[in-house]
Coordinates of N, CA and C in Angstrom, one line a residue:
X245 N 2.5 -3.4 -20.1 CA 1.2 -3.9 -19.8 C 1.3 -5.3 -19.4
X246 N 1.9 -5.6 -18.3 CA 2.2 -6.9 -17.8 C 1.1 -7.6 -17.0
X247 N 0.4 -6.8 -16.1 CA -0.5 -7.4 -15.2 C -1.9 -6.9 -15.5
X248 N -2.3 -6.9 -16.7 CA -3.7 -6.4 -17.0 C -4.7 -7.4 -16.7
X249 N -4.5 -8.7 -16.9 CA -5.6 -9.7 -16.6 C -5.2 -10.6 -15.4
X250 N -6.2 -10.9 -14.7 CA -6.0 -11.8 -13.5 C -5.5 -13.2 -13.9
X251 N -6.0 -13.7 -15.0 CA -5.6 -15.1 -15.4 C -4.0 -15.1 -15.6
X252 N -3.5 -14.2 -16.3 CA -2.0 -14.2 -16.5 C -1.3 -14.0 -15.2
X253 N -1.8 -13.1 -14.3 CA -1.2 -12.9 -13.0 C -1.2 -14.2 -12.2
X254 N -2.3 -14.9 -12.2 CA -2.4 -16.1 -11.5 C -1.3 -17.1 -11.9
X255 N -1.2 -17.3 -13.2 CA -0.2 -18.2 -13.7 C 1.2 -17.7 -13.3
X256 N 1.5 -16.5 -13.4 CA 2.8 -15.9 -13.0 C 3.0 -16.1 -11.5
X257 N 2.0 -15.9 -10.7 CA 2.1 -16.0 -9.3 C 2.5 -17.4 -8.9
X258 N 2.1 -18.4 -9.6 CA 2.4 -19.8 -9.2 C 3.9 -20.1 -9.4
X259 N 4.6 -19.2 -10.2 CA 6.0 -19.5 -10.5 C 6.9 -18.7 -9.5
X260 N 6.3 -17.9 -8.7 CA 7.1 -17.0 -7.8 C 7.7 -17.9 -6.6
X261 N 8.9 -17.7 -6.3 CA 9.5 -18.5 -5.2 C 9.0 -18.1 -3.8
X262 N 8.8 -19.0 -2.9 CA 8.3 -18.7 -1.6 C 9.3 -17.8 -0.8
X263 N 10.5 -17.8 -1.3 CA 11.6 -17.0 -0.6 C 11.7 -15.6 -1.1
X264 N 10.9 -15.2 -2.0 CA 10.9 -13.8 -2.6 C 10.8 -12.8 -1.5
X265 N 11.7 -11.8 -1.5 CA 11.7 -10.7 -0.5 C 11.2 -9.4 -1.1
X266 N 11.5 -9.2 -2.4 CA 11.1 -7.9 -3.0 C 10.4 -8.2 -4.3
X267 N 9.4 -7.4 -4.6 CA 8.6 -7.5 -5.8 C 8.3 -6.1 -6.3
X268 N 8.7 -5.8 -7.6 CA 8.5 -4.5 -8.2 C 7.5 -4.7 -9.4
X269 N 6.3 -4.3 -9.2 CA 5.3 -4.3 -10.3 C 4.9 -2.9 -10.7
X270 N 5.8 -2.0 -10.5 CA 5.5 -0.6 -10.8 C 5.4 -0.4 -12.4
X271 N 4.6 0.5 -12.8 CA 4.5 0.9 -14.2 C 4.0 -0.3 -15.0
X272 N 3.2 -1.2 -14.4 CA 2.8 -2.4 -15.2 C 1.3 -2.3 -15.6
X273 N 0.7 -1.2 -15.3 CA -0.8 -1.1 -15.6 C -1.6 -2.1 -14.8
X274 N -1.1 -2.4 -13.6 CA -1.7 -3.5 -12.8 C -3.0 -3.0 -12.1
X275 N -3.9 -3.9 -12.1 CA -5.2 -3.6 -11.3 C -5.0 -4.4 -10.0
X276 N -5.9 -4.0 -9.1 CA -5.9 -4.7 -7.8 C -6.2 -6.2 -8.0
X277 N -7.2 -6.5 -8.9 CA -7.5 -7.9 -9.2 C -6.3 -8.7 -9.7
X278 N -5.5 -8.1 -10.5 CA -4.3 -8.8 -11.1 C -3.3 -9.0 -10.0
X279 N -3.1 -8.1 -9.1 CA -2.2 -8.3 -8.0 C -2.7 -9.3 -7.0
X280 N -4.0 -9.3 -6.7 CA -4.6 -10.3 -5.8 C -4.4 -11.7 -6.4
X281 N -4.6 -11.8 -7.7 CA -4.4 -13.1 -8.4 C -3.0 -13.7 -8.3
X282 N -2.0 -12.8 -8.0 CA -0.7 -13.4 -7.7 C -0.6 -14.2 -6.5
X283 N -1.6 -14.1 -5.6 CA -1.7 -14.9 -4.4 C -0.4 -14.7 -3.5
X284 N 0.0 -13.5 -3.3 CA 1.2 -13.2 -2.6 C 1.2 -13.7 -1.2
X285 N 0.1 -13.6 -0.5 CA 0.0 -14.0 0.9 C 0.5 -15.5 1.1
X286 N 0.1 -16.3 0.2 CA 0.4 -17.7 0.3 C 1.6 -18.1 -0.6
X287 N 1.8 -17.5 -1.7 CA 2.9 -17.8 -2.6 C 4.2 -17.2 -2.1
X288 N 4.2 -16.0 -1.6 CA 5.4 -15.3 -1.2 C 5.3 -14.8 0.3
X289 N 5.1 -15.7 1.3 CA 4.9 -15.3 2.6 C 6.0 -14.5 3.3
X290 N 7.2 -14.6 2.7 CA 8.3 -13.8 3.2 C 8.5 -12.5 2.5
X291 N 7.6 -12.1 1.6 CA 7.8 -10.8 0.9 C 7.8 -9.7 1.9
X292 N 8.9 -8.9 1.8 CA 9.0 -7.7 2.7 C 8.8 -6.4 2.0
X293 N 9.0 -6.3 0.7 CA 8.9 -5.1 -0.1 C 8.1 -5.3 -1.3
X294 N 7.1 -4.4 -1.5 CA 6.2 -4.4 -2.7 C 6.2 -3.0 -3.2
X295 N 6.7 -2.9 -4.5 CA 6.6 -1.6 -5.2 C 5.6 -1.7 -6.3
X296 N 4.5 -1.0 -6.1 CA 3.4 -1.1 -7.1 C 3.0 0.3 -7.5
X297 N 4.0 1.2 -7.5 CA 3.7 2.6 -7.9 C 3.4 2.8 -9.3
X298 N 2.7 3.8 -9.6 CA 2.3 4.3 -10.9 C 1.4 3.2 -11.7
X299 N 0.6 2.6 -10.9 CA -0.5 1.7 -11.5 C -1.8 2.4 -11.3
X300 N -2.3 3.2 -12.2 CA -3.4 4.1 -12.0 C -4.7 3.4 -11.6
X301 N -4.9 2.1 -11.9 CA -6.1 1.4 -11.6 C -6.0 0.6 -10.3
X302 N -4.8 0.6 -9.7 CA -4.6 -0.3 -8.5 C -5.6 -0.1 -7.4
X303 N -5.8 1.2 -7.1 CA -6.7 1.5 -6.0 C -8.0 2.3 -6.5
X304 N -8.6 1.7 -7.5 CA -9.7 2.4 -8.1 C -11.1 2.2 -7.4
X305 N -11.2 1.2 -6.5 CA -12.4 1.1 -5.7 C -12.1 0.5 -4.3
X306 N -13.0 0.8 -3.4 CA -12.9 0.3 -2.0 C -12.9 -1.2 -2.0
X307 N -13.7 -1.8 -2.8 CA -13.8 -3.3 -2.8 C -12.5 -3.9 -3.3
X308 N -11.9 -3.4 -4.3 CA -10.7 -3.9 -4.8 C -9.5 -3.7 -3.8
X309 N -9.6 -2.5 -3.1 CA -8.5 -2.2 -2.1 C -8.6 -3.2 -1.0
X310 N -9.9 -3.5 -0.6 CA -10.1 -4.5 0.5 C -9.5 -5.8 0.2
X311 N -9.8 -6.3 -1.0 CA -9.3 -7.6 -1.5 C -7.8 -7.6 -1.6
X312 N -7.3 -6.5 -2.1 CA -5.8 -6.4 -2.2 C -5.2 -6.4 -0.8
X313 N -5.7 -5.7 0.2 CA -5.2 -5.7 1.5 C -5.2 -7.1 2.1
X314 N -6.3 -7.9 1.9 CA -6.3 -9.3 2.4 C -5.4 -10.2 1.7
X315 N -4.9 -9.8 0.5 CA -4.0 -10.7 -0.2 C -2.5 -10.4 0.1
X316 N -2.2 -9.3 0.8 CA -0.8 -9.0 1.1 C -0.2 -9.8 2.2
X317 N 1.0 -10.2 2.0 CA 1.7 -11.0 3.0 C 1.9 -10.2 4.3
X318 N 1.7 -10.8 5.4 CA 1.8 -10.0 6.7 C 3.2 -9.6 7.0
X319 N 4.2 -10.2 6.3 CA 5.6 -9.9 6.6 C 6.0 -8.6 5.9
X320 N 5.2 -8.0 5.1 CA 5.5 -6.8 4.4 C 6.0 -5.7 5.3
X321 N 7.2 -5.1 5.0 CA 7.7 -4.0 5.8 C 7.7 -2.7 5.0
X322 N 7.6 -2.8 3.7 CA 7.7 -1.6 2.8 C 6.7 -1.7 1.7
X323 N 5.9 -0.7 1.5 CA 4.9 -0.7 0.3 C 5.0 0.7 -0.3
X324 N 5.2 0.7 -1.6 CA 5.2 1.9 -2.4 C 3.9 1.9 -3.3
X325 N 3.0 2.7 -3.0 CA 1.8 2.8 -3.9 C 1.6 4.3 -4.3
X326 N 2.7 4.9 -4.6 CA 2.6 6.3 -5.1 C 2.0 6.4 -6.5
X327 N 1.2 7.4 -6.7 CA 0.6 7.7 -8.0 C -0.3 6.5 -8.5
X328 N -1.1 6.1 -7.6 CA -2.0 4.9 -7.9 C -3.5 5.4 -7.9
X329 N -3.7 6.7 -7.9 CA -5.1 7.2 -7.9 C -5.9 7.0 -6.6
X330 N -5.1 6.9 -5.5 CA -5.7 6.5 -4.2 C -6.4 7.7 -3.5
X331 N -7.5 7.4 -2.9 CA -8.2 8.3 -1.9 C -8.0 7.8 -0.5
X332 N -8.3 8.5 0.5 CA -8.2 8.0 1.9 C -9.2 6.9 2.1
X333 N -10.4 7.1 1.6 CA -11.4 6.0 1.9 C -11.0 4.7 1.2
X334 N -10.5 4.7 0.0 CA -10.0 3.5 -0.6 C -8.8 2.9 0.0
X335 N -7.8 3.8 0.3 CA -6.6 3.4 1.0 C -6.9 2.8 2.3
X336 N -7.8 3.3 3.1 CA -8.2 2.8 4.4 C -8.7 1.3 4.3
X337 N -9.3 1.0 3.1 CA -9.8 -0.3 2.9 C -8.7 -1.4 2.8
X338 N -7.5 -1.0 2.6 CA -6.4 -1.9 2.6 C -6.2 -2.5 3.9
X339 N -6.6 -1.8 5.0 CA -6.6 -2.3 6.3 C -5.2 -2.7 6.7
X340 N -4.2 -1.8 6.4 CA -2.8 -2.1 6.6 C -2.4 -2.4 8.1
X341 N -3.1 -1.8 9.0 CA -2.8 -2.0 10.4 C -3.0 -3.5 10.8
X342 N -4.1 -4.2 10.3 CA -4.3 -5.6 10.5 C -3.6 -6.5 9.5
X343 N -3.6 -6.1 8.3 CA -3.1 -7.0 7.3 C -1.6 -7.0 7.2
X344 N -0.9 -5.9 7.5 CA 0.5 -5.8 7.4 C 1.1 -5.2 8.7
X345 N 1.0 -5.9 9.8 CA 1.3 -5.3 11.1 C 2.8 -4.9 11.3
X346 N 3.7 -5.4 10.4 CA 5.1 -5.1 10.4 C 5.5 -4.0 9.5
X347 N 4.5 -3.4 8.8 CA 4.8 -2.3 7.8 C 5.4 -1.1 8.5
X348 N 6.6 -0.8 8.1 CA 7.4 0.3 8.7 C 7.5 1.5 7.7
X349 N 7.4 1.2 6.4 CA 7.6 2.2 5.4 C 6.5 2.2 4.4
X350 N 5.8 3.4 4.3 CA 4.7 3.5 3.3 C 4.8 4.8 2.5
X351 N 4.8 4.6 1.2 CA 4.9 5.7 0.3 C 3.5 5.8 -0.5
X352 N 2.8 6.9 -0.2 CA 1.5 7.2 -0.9 C 1.6 8.5 -1.6
X353 N 2.8 8.9 -1.9 CA 3.0 10.2 -2.6 C 2.3 10.3 -4.0
X354 N 2.1 11.5 -4.4 CA 1.5 11.8 -5.7 C 0.1 11.2 -5.9
X355 N -0.6 10.9 -4.8 CA -2.0 10.6 -4.9 C -2.8 11.9 -4.5
X356 N -3.1 12.7 -5.4 CA -3.5 14.1 -5.2 C -4.9 14.1 -4.4
X357 N -5.7 13.0 -4.5 CA -6.9 13.0 -3.8 C -6.9 12.2 -2.5
X358 N -5.7 12.0 -2.0 CA -5.5 11.1 -0.8 C -6.3 11.6 0.4
X359 N -6.0 12.9 0.8 CA -6.7 13.4 2.0 C -7.3 14.8 1.6
X360 N -8.5 14.8 1.2 CA -9.2 16.0 0.8 C -9.9 16.7 1.9
X361 N -10.3 15.9 2.9 CA -11.0 16.4 4.1 C -10.4 15.9 5.3
X362 N -10.7 16.6 6.4 CA -10.3 16.2 7.8 C -10.8 14.9 8.1
X363 N -12.0 14.6 7.8 CA -12.6 13.3 8.1 C -11.9 12.1 7.4
X364 N -11.6 12.3 6.1 CA -10.8 11.3 5.4 C -9.4 11.1 6.0
X365 N -8.8 12.2 6.3 CA -7.5 12.1 6.9 C -7.5 11.4 8.3
X366 N -8.5 11.7 9.0 CA -8.7 11.0 10.3 C -8.9 9.5 10.1
X367 N -9.7 9.1 9.1 CA -9.9 7.7 8.8 C -8.6 7.0 8.4
X368 N -7.9 7.7 7.5 CA -6.6 7.1 7.1 C -5.6 6.9 8.2
X369 N -5.5 7.9 9.1 CA -4.6 7.8 10.2 C -4.9 6.6 11.1
X370 N -6.2 6.3 11.3 CA -6.6 5.2 12.1 C -6.3 3.8 11.5
X371 N -6.0 3.8 10.3 CA -5.7 2.5 9.6 C -4.2 2.3 9.4
X372 N -3.4 3.2 9.7 CA -2.0 3.1 9.5 C -1.4 2.2 10.6
X373 N -0.4 1.4 10.2 CA 0.2 0.4 11.2 C 0.9 1.2 12.3
X374 N 0.7 0.6 13.5 CA 1.3 1.2 14.7 C 2.9 1.3 14.6
X375 N 3.5 0.4 13.9 CA 4.9 0.3 13.8 C 5.5 1.2 12.7
X376 N 4.6 1.8 11.9 CA 5.1 2.7 10.8 C 6.1 3.7 11.3
X377 N 7.3 3.7 10.7 CA 8.3 4.7 11.1 C 8.6 5.7 9.9
X378 N 8.2 5.4 8.7 CA 8.4 6.4 7.6 C 7.1 6.4 6.8
X379 N 6.6 7.7 6.6 CA 5.4 7.9 5.8 C 5.7 9.0 4.8
X380 N 5.6 8.7 3.5 CA 5.8 9.7 2.5 C 4.5 10.0 1.8
X381 N 4.2 11.3 1.9 CA 3.0 11.8 1.3 C 3.2 13.0 0.4
X382 N 4.4 13.0 -0.3 CA 4.7 14.1 -1.1 C 3.7 14.3 -2.3
X383 N 3.3 15.5 -2.5 CA 2.4 15.8 -3.7 C 1.0 15.3 -3.5
X384 N 0.6 15.2 -2.2 CA -0.8 14.7 -1.9 C -1.7 15.9 -1.6
X385 N -1.2 17.1 -1.7 CA -2.0 18.3 -1.4 C -2.6 18.2 0.0
X386 N -1.9 17.7 1.0 CA -2.5 17.5 2.3 C -2.3 18.9 3.0
X387 N -3.4 19.4 3.5 CA -3.4 20.7 4.3 C -2.9 20.4 5.7
X388 N -2.5 21.4 6.4 CA -2.1 21.3 7.8 C -3.3 20.8 8.6
X389 N -4.5 21.2 8.3 CA -5.7 20.7 9.0 C -5.8 19.2 8.8
X390 N -5.6 18.7 7.5 CA -5.7 17.2 7.3 C -4.6 16.5 8.0
X391 N -3.4 17.0 8.0 CA -2.3 16.3 8.6 C -2.6 16.3 10.1
X392 N -3.1 17.3 10.7 CA -3.5 17.3 12.1 C -4.6 16.3 12.4
X393 N -5.5 16.2 11.5 CA -6.6 15.2 11.7 C -6.1 13.8 11.7
X394 N -5.0 13.5 11.0 CA -4.5 12.1 11.0 C -4.0 11.7 12.4
X395 N -3.7 12.6 13.2 CA -3.3 12.3 14.6 C -2.2 11.3 14.6
X396 N -1.1 11.6 14.0 CA 0.0 10.7 13.8 C 0.7 10.3 15.1
X397 N 0.7 11.2 16.1 CA 1.3 10.9 17.4 C 0.5 9.7 18.1
X398 N -0.8 9.6 17.8 CA -1.5 8.6 18.4 C -1.5 7.3 17.6
X399 N -1.7 7.5 16.3 CA -1.9 6.3 15.4 C -0.6 5.7 14.9
X400 N 0.5 6.5 14.9 CA 1.8 6.0 14.5 C 2.9 6.5 15.5
X401 N 2.8 5.9 16.7 CA 3.7 6.4 17.7 C 5.2 6.2 17.5
X402 N 5.5 5.3 16.5 CA 6.9 5.1 16.2 C 7.4 5.8 14.9
X403 N 6.6 6.8 14.4 CA 6.9 7.5 13.2 C 8.2 8.3 13.4
X404 N 9.2 8.1 12.6 CA 10.4 8.9 12.7 C 10.6 9.8 11.5
X405 N 10.0 9.5 10.3 CA 10.2 10.3 9.1 C 8.8 10.5 8.5
X406 N 8.5 11.8 8.2 CA 7.3 12.2 7.5 C 7.7 13.2 6.4
X407 N 7.2 12.9 5.2 CA 7.5 13.7 4.0 C 6.2 14.2 3.5
X408 N 6.0 15.5 3.5 CA 4.7 16.1 3.0 C 4.9 17.2 2.0
X409 N 6.0 17.3 1.4 CA 6.3 18.4 0.5 C 5.2 18.5 -0.6
X410 N 4.9 19.7 -1.0 CA 4.0 19.9 -2.1 C 2.6 19.5 -1.8

């Protein structure tokens, strides 16, 4: 239970080196507010990998996801947000296409409500970064119809790997 409060996260964030390339806050019971308080965009501008998986409250609301997206360093190339309770509408609010234009690897696996409808899937597809080359959606219960609605050939023209098992 490391990142429960924003105040503690803010203090910890101030101690992070500007040269940090990888940050793993998985299984920390982290909320979006706590991760935003780390001030990663300014404190760790060179951050390339963020592992925030299995933080059930991380993507609990669209507002929190929007704030989280705005706090992410633009240099991020890999994000793992599997099993964070994400839906397409909330995940879209991260605005990864604009906030993390270099993002090449995204893992949203085990978010069982990620793409429940074709409309949600289409919205999610439109917000994925154009340079994305690996998308993992294992265990998201994505139907063929939803995957089709994401229109990955248009929205992710550089996609090389797609994982949708289960």
